[in-house]
XYZ file of C-alpha atoms in Angstrom:
501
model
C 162.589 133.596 -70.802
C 161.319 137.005 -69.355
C 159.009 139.079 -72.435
C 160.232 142.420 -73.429
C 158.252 145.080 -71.829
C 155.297 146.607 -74.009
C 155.629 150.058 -74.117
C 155.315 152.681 -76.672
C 159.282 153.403 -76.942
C 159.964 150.108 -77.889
C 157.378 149.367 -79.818
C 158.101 152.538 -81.956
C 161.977 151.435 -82.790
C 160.555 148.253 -84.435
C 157.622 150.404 -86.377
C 160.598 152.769 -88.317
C 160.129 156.063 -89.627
C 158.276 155.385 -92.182
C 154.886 155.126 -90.139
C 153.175 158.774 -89.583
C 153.051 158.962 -85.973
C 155.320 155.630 -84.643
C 154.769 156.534 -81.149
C 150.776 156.713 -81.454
C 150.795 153.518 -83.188
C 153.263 151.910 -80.717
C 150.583 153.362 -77.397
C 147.965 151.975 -78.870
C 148.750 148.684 -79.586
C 150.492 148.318 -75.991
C 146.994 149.762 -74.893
C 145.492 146.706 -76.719
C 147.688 144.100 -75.314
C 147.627 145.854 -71.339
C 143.556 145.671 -71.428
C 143.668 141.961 -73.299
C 146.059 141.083 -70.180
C 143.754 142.447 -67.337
C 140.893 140.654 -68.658
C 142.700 137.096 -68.742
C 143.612 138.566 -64.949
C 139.908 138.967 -63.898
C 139.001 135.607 -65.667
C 141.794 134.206 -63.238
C 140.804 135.825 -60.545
C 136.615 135.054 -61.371
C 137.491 130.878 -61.441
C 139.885 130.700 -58.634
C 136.715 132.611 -56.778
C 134.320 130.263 -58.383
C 136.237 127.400 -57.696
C 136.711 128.694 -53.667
C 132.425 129.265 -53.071
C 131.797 125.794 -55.097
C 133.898 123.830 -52.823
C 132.591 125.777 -49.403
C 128.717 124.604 -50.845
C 130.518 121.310 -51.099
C 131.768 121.580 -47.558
C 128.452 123.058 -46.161
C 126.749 120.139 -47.315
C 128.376 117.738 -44.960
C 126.574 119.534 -42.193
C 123.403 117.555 -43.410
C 125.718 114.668 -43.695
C 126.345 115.298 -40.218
C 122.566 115.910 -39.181
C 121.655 112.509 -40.896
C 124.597 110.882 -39.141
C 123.629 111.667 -35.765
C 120.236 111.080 -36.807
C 120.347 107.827 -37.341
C 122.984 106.766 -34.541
C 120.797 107.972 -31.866
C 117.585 106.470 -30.137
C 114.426 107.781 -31.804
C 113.368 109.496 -29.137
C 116.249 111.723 -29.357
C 116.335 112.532 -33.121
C 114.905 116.069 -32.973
C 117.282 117.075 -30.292
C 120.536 115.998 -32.388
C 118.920 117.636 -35.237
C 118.390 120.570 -33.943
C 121.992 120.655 -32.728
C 123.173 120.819 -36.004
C 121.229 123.201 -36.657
C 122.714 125.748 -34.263
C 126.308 124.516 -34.960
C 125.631 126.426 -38.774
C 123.625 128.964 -37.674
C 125.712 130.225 -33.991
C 128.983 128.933 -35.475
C 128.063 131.806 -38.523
C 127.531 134.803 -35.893
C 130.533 134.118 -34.090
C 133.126 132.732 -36.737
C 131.887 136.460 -38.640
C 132.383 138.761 -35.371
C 135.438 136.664 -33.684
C 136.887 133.800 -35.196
C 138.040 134.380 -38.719
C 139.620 137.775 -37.008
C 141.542 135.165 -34.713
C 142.433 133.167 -37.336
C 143.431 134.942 -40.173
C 143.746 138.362 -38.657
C 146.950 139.196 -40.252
C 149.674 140.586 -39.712
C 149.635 139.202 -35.926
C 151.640 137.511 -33.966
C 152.456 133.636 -34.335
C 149.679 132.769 -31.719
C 145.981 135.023 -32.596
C 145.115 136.777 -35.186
C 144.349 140.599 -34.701
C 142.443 142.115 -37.926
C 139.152 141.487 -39.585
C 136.572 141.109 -36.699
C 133.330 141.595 -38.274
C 134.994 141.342 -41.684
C 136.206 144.583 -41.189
C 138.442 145.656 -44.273
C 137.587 142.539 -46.143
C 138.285 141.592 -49.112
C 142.140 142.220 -49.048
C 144.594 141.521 -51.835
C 145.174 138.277 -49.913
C 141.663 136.846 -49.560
C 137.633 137.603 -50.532
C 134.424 136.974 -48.686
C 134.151 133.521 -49.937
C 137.449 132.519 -48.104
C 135.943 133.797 -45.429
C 132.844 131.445 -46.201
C 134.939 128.185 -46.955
C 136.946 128.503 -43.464
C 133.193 128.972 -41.441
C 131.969 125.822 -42.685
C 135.156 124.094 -41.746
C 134.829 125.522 -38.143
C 131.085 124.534 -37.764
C 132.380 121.246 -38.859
C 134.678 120.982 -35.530
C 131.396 121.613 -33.561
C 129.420 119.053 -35.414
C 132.157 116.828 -34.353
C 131.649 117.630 -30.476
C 127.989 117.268 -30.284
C 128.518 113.708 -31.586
C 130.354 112.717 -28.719
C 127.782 114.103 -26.240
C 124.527 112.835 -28.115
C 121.521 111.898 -26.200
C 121.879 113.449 -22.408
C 122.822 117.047 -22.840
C 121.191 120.144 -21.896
C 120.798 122.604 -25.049
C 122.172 125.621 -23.342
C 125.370 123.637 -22.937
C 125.277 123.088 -26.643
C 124.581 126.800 -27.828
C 127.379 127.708 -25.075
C 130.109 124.932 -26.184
C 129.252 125.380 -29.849
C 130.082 128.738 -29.943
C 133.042 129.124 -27.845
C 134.539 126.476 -30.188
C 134.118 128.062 -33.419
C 134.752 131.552 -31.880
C 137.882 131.243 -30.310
C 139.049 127.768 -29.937
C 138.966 126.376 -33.304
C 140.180 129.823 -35.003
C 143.180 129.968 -32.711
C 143.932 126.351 -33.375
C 143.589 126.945 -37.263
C 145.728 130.883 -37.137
C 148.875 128.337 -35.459
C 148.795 125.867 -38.658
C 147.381 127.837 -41.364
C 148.030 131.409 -41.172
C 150.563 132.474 -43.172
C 151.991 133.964 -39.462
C 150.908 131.046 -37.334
C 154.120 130.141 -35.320
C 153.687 126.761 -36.687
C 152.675 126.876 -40.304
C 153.786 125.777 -43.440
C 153.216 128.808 -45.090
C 155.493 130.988 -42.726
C 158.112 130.708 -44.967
C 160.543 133.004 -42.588
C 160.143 131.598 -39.400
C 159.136 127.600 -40.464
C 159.189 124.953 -37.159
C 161.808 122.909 -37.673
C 162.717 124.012 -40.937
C 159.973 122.582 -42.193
C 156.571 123.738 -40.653
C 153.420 121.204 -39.878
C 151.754 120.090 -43.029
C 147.902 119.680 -42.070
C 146.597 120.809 -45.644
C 142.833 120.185 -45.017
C 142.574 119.856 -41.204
C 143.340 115.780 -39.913
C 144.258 118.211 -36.298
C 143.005 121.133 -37.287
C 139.351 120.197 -37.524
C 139.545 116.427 -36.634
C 141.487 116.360 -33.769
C 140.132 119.611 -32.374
C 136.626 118.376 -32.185
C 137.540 114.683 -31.423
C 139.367 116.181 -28.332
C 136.591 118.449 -27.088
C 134.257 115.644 -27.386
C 136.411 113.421 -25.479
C 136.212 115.910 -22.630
C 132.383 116.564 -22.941
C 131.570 112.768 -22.486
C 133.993 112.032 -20.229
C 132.788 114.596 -18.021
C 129.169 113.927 -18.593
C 129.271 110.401 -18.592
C 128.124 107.458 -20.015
C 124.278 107.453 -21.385
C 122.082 105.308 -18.590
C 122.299 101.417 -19.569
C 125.637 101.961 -22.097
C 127.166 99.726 -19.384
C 125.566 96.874 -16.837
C 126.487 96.529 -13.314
C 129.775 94.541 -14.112
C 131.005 97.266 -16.317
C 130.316 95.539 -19.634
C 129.040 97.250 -22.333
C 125.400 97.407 -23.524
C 124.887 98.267 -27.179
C 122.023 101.174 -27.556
C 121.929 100.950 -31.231
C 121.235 103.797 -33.008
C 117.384 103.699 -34.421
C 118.349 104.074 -38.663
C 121.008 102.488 -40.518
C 119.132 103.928 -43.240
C 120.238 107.473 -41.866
C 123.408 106.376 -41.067
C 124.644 105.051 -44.960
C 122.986 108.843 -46.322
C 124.801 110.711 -43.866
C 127.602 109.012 -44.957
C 127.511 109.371 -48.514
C 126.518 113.028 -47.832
C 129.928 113.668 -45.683
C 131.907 111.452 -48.936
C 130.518 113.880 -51.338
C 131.544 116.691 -49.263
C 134.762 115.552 -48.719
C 135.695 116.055 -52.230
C 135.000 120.283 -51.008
C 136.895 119.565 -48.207
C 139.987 118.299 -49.036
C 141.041 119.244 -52.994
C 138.884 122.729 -51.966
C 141.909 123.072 -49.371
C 144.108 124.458 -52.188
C 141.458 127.281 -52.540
C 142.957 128.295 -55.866
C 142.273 126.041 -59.365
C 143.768 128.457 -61.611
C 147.788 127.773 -60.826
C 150.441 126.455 -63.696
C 153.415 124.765 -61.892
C 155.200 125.121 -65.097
C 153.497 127.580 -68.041
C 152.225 125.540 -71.229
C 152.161 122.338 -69.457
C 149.380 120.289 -68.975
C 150.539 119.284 -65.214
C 149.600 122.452 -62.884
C 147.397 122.851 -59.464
C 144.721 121.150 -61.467
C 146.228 117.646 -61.726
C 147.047 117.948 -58.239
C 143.292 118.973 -57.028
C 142.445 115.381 -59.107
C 145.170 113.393 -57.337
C 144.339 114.629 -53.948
C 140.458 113.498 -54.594
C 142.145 110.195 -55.756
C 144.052 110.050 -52.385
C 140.927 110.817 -50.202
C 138.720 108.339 -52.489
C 141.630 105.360 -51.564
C 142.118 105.930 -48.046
C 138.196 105.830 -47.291
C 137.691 102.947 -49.446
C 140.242 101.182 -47.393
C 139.605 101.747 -44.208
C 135.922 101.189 -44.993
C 136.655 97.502 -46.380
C 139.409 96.741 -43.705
C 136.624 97.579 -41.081
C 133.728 95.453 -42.853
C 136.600 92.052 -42.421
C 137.843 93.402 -39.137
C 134.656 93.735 -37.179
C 133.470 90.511 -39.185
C 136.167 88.578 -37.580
C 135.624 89.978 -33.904
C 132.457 90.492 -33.691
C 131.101 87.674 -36.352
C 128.760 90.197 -38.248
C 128.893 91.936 -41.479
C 127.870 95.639 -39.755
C 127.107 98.517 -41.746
C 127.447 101.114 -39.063
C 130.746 99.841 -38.563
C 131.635 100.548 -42.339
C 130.098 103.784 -42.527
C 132.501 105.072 -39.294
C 135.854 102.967 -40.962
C 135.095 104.886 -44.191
C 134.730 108.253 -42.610
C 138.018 107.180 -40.501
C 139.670 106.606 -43.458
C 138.813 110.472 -44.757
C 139.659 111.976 -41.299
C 143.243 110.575 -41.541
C 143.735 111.246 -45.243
C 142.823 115.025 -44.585
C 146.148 116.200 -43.135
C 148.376 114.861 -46.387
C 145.651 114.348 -49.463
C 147.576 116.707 -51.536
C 151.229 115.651 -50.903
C 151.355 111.665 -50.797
C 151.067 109.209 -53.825
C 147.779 107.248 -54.083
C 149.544 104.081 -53.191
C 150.379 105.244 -49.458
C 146.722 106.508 -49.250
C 145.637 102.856 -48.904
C 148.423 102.491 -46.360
C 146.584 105.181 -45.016
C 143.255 103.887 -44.669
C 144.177 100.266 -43.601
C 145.857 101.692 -40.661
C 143.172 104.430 -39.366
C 140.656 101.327 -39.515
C 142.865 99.468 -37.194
C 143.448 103.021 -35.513
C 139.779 103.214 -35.492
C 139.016 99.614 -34.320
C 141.585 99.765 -31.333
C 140.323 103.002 -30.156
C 136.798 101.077 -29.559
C 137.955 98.332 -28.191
C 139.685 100.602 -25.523
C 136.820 102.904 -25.351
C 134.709 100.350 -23.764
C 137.609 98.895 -21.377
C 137.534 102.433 -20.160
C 133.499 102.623 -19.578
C 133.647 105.800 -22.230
C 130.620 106.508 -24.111
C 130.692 107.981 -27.413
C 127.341 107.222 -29.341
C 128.921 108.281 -32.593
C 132.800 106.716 -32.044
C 133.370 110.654 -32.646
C 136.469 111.075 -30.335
C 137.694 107.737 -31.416
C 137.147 108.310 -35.509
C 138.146 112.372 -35.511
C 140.681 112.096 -32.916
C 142.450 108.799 -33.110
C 142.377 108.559 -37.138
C 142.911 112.641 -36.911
C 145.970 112.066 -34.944
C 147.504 108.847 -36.975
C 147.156 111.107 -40.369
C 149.326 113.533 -38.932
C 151.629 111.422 -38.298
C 151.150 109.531 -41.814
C 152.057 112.582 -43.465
C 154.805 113.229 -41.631
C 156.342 109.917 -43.015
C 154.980 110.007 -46.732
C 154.671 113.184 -47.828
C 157.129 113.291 -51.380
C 159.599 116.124 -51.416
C 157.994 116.444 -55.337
C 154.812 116.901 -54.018
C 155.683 119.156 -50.870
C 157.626 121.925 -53.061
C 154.697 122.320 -55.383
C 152.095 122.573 -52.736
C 154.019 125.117 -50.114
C 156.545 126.863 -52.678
C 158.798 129.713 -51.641
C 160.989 127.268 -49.653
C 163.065 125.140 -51.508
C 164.534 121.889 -50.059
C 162.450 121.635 -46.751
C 162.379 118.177 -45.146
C 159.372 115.736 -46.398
C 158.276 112.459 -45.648
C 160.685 110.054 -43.008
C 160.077 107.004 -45.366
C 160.800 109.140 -48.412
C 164.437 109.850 -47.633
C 163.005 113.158 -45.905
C 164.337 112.835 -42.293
C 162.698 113.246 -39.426
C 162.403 116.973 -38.622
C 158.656 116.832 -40.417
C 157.840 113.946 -38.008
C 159.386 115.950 -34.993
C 156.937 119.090 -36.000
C 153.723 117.060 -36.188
C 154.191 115.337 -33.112
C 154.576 118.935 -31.420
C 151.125 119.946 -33.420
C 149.094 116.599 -31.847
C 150.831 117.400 -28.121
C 149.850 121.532 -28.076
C 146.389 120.352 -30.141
C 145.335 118.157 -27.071
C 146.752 120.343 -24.588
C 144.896 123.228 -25.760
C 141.609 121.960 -26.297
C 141.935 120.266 -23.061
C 142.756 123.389 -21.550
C 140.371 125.294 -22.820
C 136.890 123.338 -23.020
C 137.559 120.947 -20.475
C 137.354 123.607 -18.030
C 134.660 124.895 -19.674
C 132.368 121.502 -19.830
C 133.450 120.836 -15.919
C 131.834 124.278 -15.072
C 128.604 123.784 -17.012
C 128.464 120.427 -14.975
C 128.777 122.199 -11.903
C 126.444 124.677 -12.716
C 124.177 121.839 -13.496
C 123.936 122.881 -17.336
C 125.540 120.196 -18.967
C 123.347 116.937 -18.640
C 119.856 116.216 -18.267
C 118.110 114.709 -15.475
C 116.791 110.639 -15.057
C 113.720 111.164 -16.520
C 114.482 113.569 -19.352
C 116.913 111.032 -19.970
C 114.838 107.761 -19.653
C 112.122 109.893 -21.736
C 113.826 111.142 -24.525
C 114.571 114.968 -24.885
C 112.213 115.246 -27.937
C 109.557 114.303 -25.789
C 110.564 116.302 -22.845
C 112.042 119.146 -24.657
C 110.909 119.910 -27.775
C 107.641 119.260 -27.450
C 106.911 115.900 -29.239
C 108.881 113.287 -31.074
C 110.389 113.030 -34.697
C 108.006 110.182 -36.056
C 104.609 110.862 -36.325
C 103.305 107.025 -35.084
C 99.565 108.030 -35.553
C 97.973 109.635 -38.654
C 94.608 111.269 -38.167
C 93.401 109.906 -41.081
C 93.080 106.477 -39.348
C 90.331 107.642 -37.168
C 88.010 108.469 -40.474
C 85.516 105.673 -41.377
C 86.796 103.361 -43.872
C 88.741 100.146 -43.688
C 90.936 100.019 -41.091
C 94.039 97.573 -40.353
C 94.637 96.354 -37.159
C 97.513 93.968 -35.717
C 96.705 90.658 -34.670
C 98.483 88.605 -32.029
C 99.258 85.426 -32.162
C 96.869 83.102 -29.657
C 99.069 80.350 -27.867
C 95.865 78.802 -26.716
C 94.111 77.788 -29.728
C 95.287 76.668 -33.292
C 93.508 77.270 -36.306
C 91.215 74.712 -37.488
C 90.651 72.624 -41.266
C 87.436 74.239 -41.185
C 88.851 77.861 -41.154
């Protein structure tokens, strides 16, 4: 039921006559209530803003989950090179996403394929968004890059990093993100008057948007490049180069987990949102259900992987875990806020076997990935998109993207297939426009010869060769003071100790 309008007419029929000045008493109470209302608007405005920056620190932070990752699947002689990569993803991925790509992305009004507005953050803030949108949506672009520079670990030149990295996160990945997200992306949800299919693709925290994007432009960078020198023997089998730290690998995990929590309930970018006024149930309880839903799907696929590899491979791995689990949150992303937490296990189980396959066919293939990066962010990316497209509840969709009453939802939720038929469209133009755009791009920094290292960088270890010395100091200087020192001693085939010693 709609309130009656404070004003001082009003008011001053209810006062009577009998007060001394009925319209002065009327004004100022309206006055009263108008100022009380524009305060509870700034508080909304201050916690939905508050809410946005804390879950862009949350997503931030999964660039040292990232860092630790790579860390610790790569040799040791590479560490400060893949390091130092993720470095530049943050910082080059901040100039450009600022001058270029949140203009491409969000530049609105545009047209359904770029964005035209912002570049430089030019006429920012806007009633629509504030600088810390701005932040949240950079640190899910340098995330596509940190994606990439997984798949080409350990035999890249760093010019071809500081030139892929930024081309991705200045044009690629925005462009990508303006088709899906933008409210006039030609493909997005949230373009209520011109929706794909009737329906729009639902990728609410990025499975393609991020995932696949940087699985894809991986998948180009290492096929073009190459396999690293010994992945695979003269028959073509495969040679495991085992990363140097499982140690690394398990905090670079739980680092990306505890990001993911930023990542995907952070997608709905406001807290502050009553579906129904005076109820309990509002954008809040949904924020908690999609962290349920990304909790379940990880803890699937990461316990699916731990029996699956045991049975092939005959060894409880932890590696193997750590990638199933992340799996798990790469598939979950696309349709965290608009699936029960039942189908997220359905979720997970499958992007392990997704996950799994995509291994198994990697090495058939003689492709070398030392993180699984195209396998885990583009296979698992690309099976979430099509998970949401066949659980997504109608309940669920109409509260997340209102404004369009009765659109199609999930195929196995009496939904039809019209959602399906618009996310298969957003995995076929995804691929085809990454591959269009940084394949090309990798194949001429190969021809240029600024894409891989030589032999002997290679056989050396870049942090030896280029960055001037390795990660681990394996001397101290304080062993060369007087004092006791320790020294190894080797075993003596020739002799065996005596009684008398």
């Amino acid at each position: 039921m709609a309130l009656p309008e404070c004003s001082a007419a009003n008011l001053a029929q209810l006062i009577g006559p009998n007060a001394t000045d009925a319209a002065a008493v009327a004004g100022f109470i309206c006055d009263q209530f108008t100022a009380v209302g524009q305060r509870f608007s700034d508080t909304a405005f201050a916690v939905d803003s508050t809410y946005l920056l804390f879950s862009a620190y949350l997503v931030f932070s999964m660039q040292l989950g990232f860092a630790m990752l790579c860390a610790g699947s790569v040799r040791a002689k590479n560490t400060m090179n893949i390091m130092l990569t993720n470095v530049l993803d943050a910082a080059a991925g901040g100039l450009f996403y600022y001058l270029f790509g949140f203009a491409f992305a969000f530049g609105a009004p545009s047209n359904g394929f770029i964005g035209r507005h912002f570049f430089g953050l030019k006429d920012v803030p806007t009633v629509a968004f504030d600088y810390s949108y701005f932040l949240y949506q950079w640190a899910f672009a340098i995330a596509a890059a940190g994606i990439t520079s997984g798949s080409i670990a350990e035999r890249t030149q760093f010019v071809a990093y500081l030139i892929y990295s930024s081309f991705l996160t200045g044009f690629v990945y925005p462009v990508v993100s303006h088709w899906f997200w933008s409210g006039d992306g030609w493909a997005s949800a949230t373009n209520t008057g011109n929706l794909l299919f009737g329906t729009g693709v639902i990728d609410f925290a990025g499975s393609g948007v991020v995932h696949m994007v940087g699985g894809v432009a991986g998948l180009w960078g290492a096929l073009i490049e190459g396999p690293r020198i010994g992945r695979f023997d003269h028959a073509g089998r495969a040679v495991s180069l085992r990363g140097h730290s499982a140690s690394l690998v398990v905090l670079g995990t739980f680092m990306l987990w505890f990001g993911w929590y930023g990542f995907n309930p952070g997608s709905f970018t406001k807290i502050l949102s009553a579906y129904d006024s005076g109820n309990y149930y509002g954008q809040w309880s949904a924020i908690g259900r999609t962290a349920v839903t990304t909790t379940l799907a990880g803890c699937t696929a990461a316990l699916t992987t731990l029996f699956g590899k045991r049975i092939i491979s005959g060894h409880w791995n932890v590696t193997d875990v750590c990638n199933g689990l992340l799996g798990g949150f790469a598939a979950i992303t696309a349709g965290c806020s608009v699936v029960e937490p039942w189908a997220a296990i359905v979720c997970g189980f499958v992007a392990a076997v997704v996950l799994i396959a995509c291994n198994m066919l990697a090495e058939k293939v003689r492709y070398d990935d030392p993180l699984e990066a195209a396998q885990l962010h583009g296979g698992c990316g690309a099976w979430g998109i099509i998970f949401t497209a066949l659980f997504a509840k109608e309940e669920y969709v109409n509260q997340v993207y209102p404004g369009k009453p009765g659109r199609p939802y999930g195929l196995f939720m009496g939904g039809g297939g019209k959602l399906l038929g618009a996310h298969v469209i957003q995995i076929l133009v995804i691929i085809g426009w990454v591959s269009a755009t940084m394949g090309p791009l990798f194949f001429i920094l190969n021809k240029m010869k600024l894409l891989r290292i030589s032999t002997e960088d290679e056989l050396a270890g870049m942090d030896l060769t280029r960055h001037g010395g390795f990660a681990y100091a394996y001397e101290d200087d304080e062993s060369h003071k007087p004092g006791i020192q320790l020294r190894k001693i080797e075993p003596n085939s020739s002799s065996t100790p005596s009684a008398e010693s």
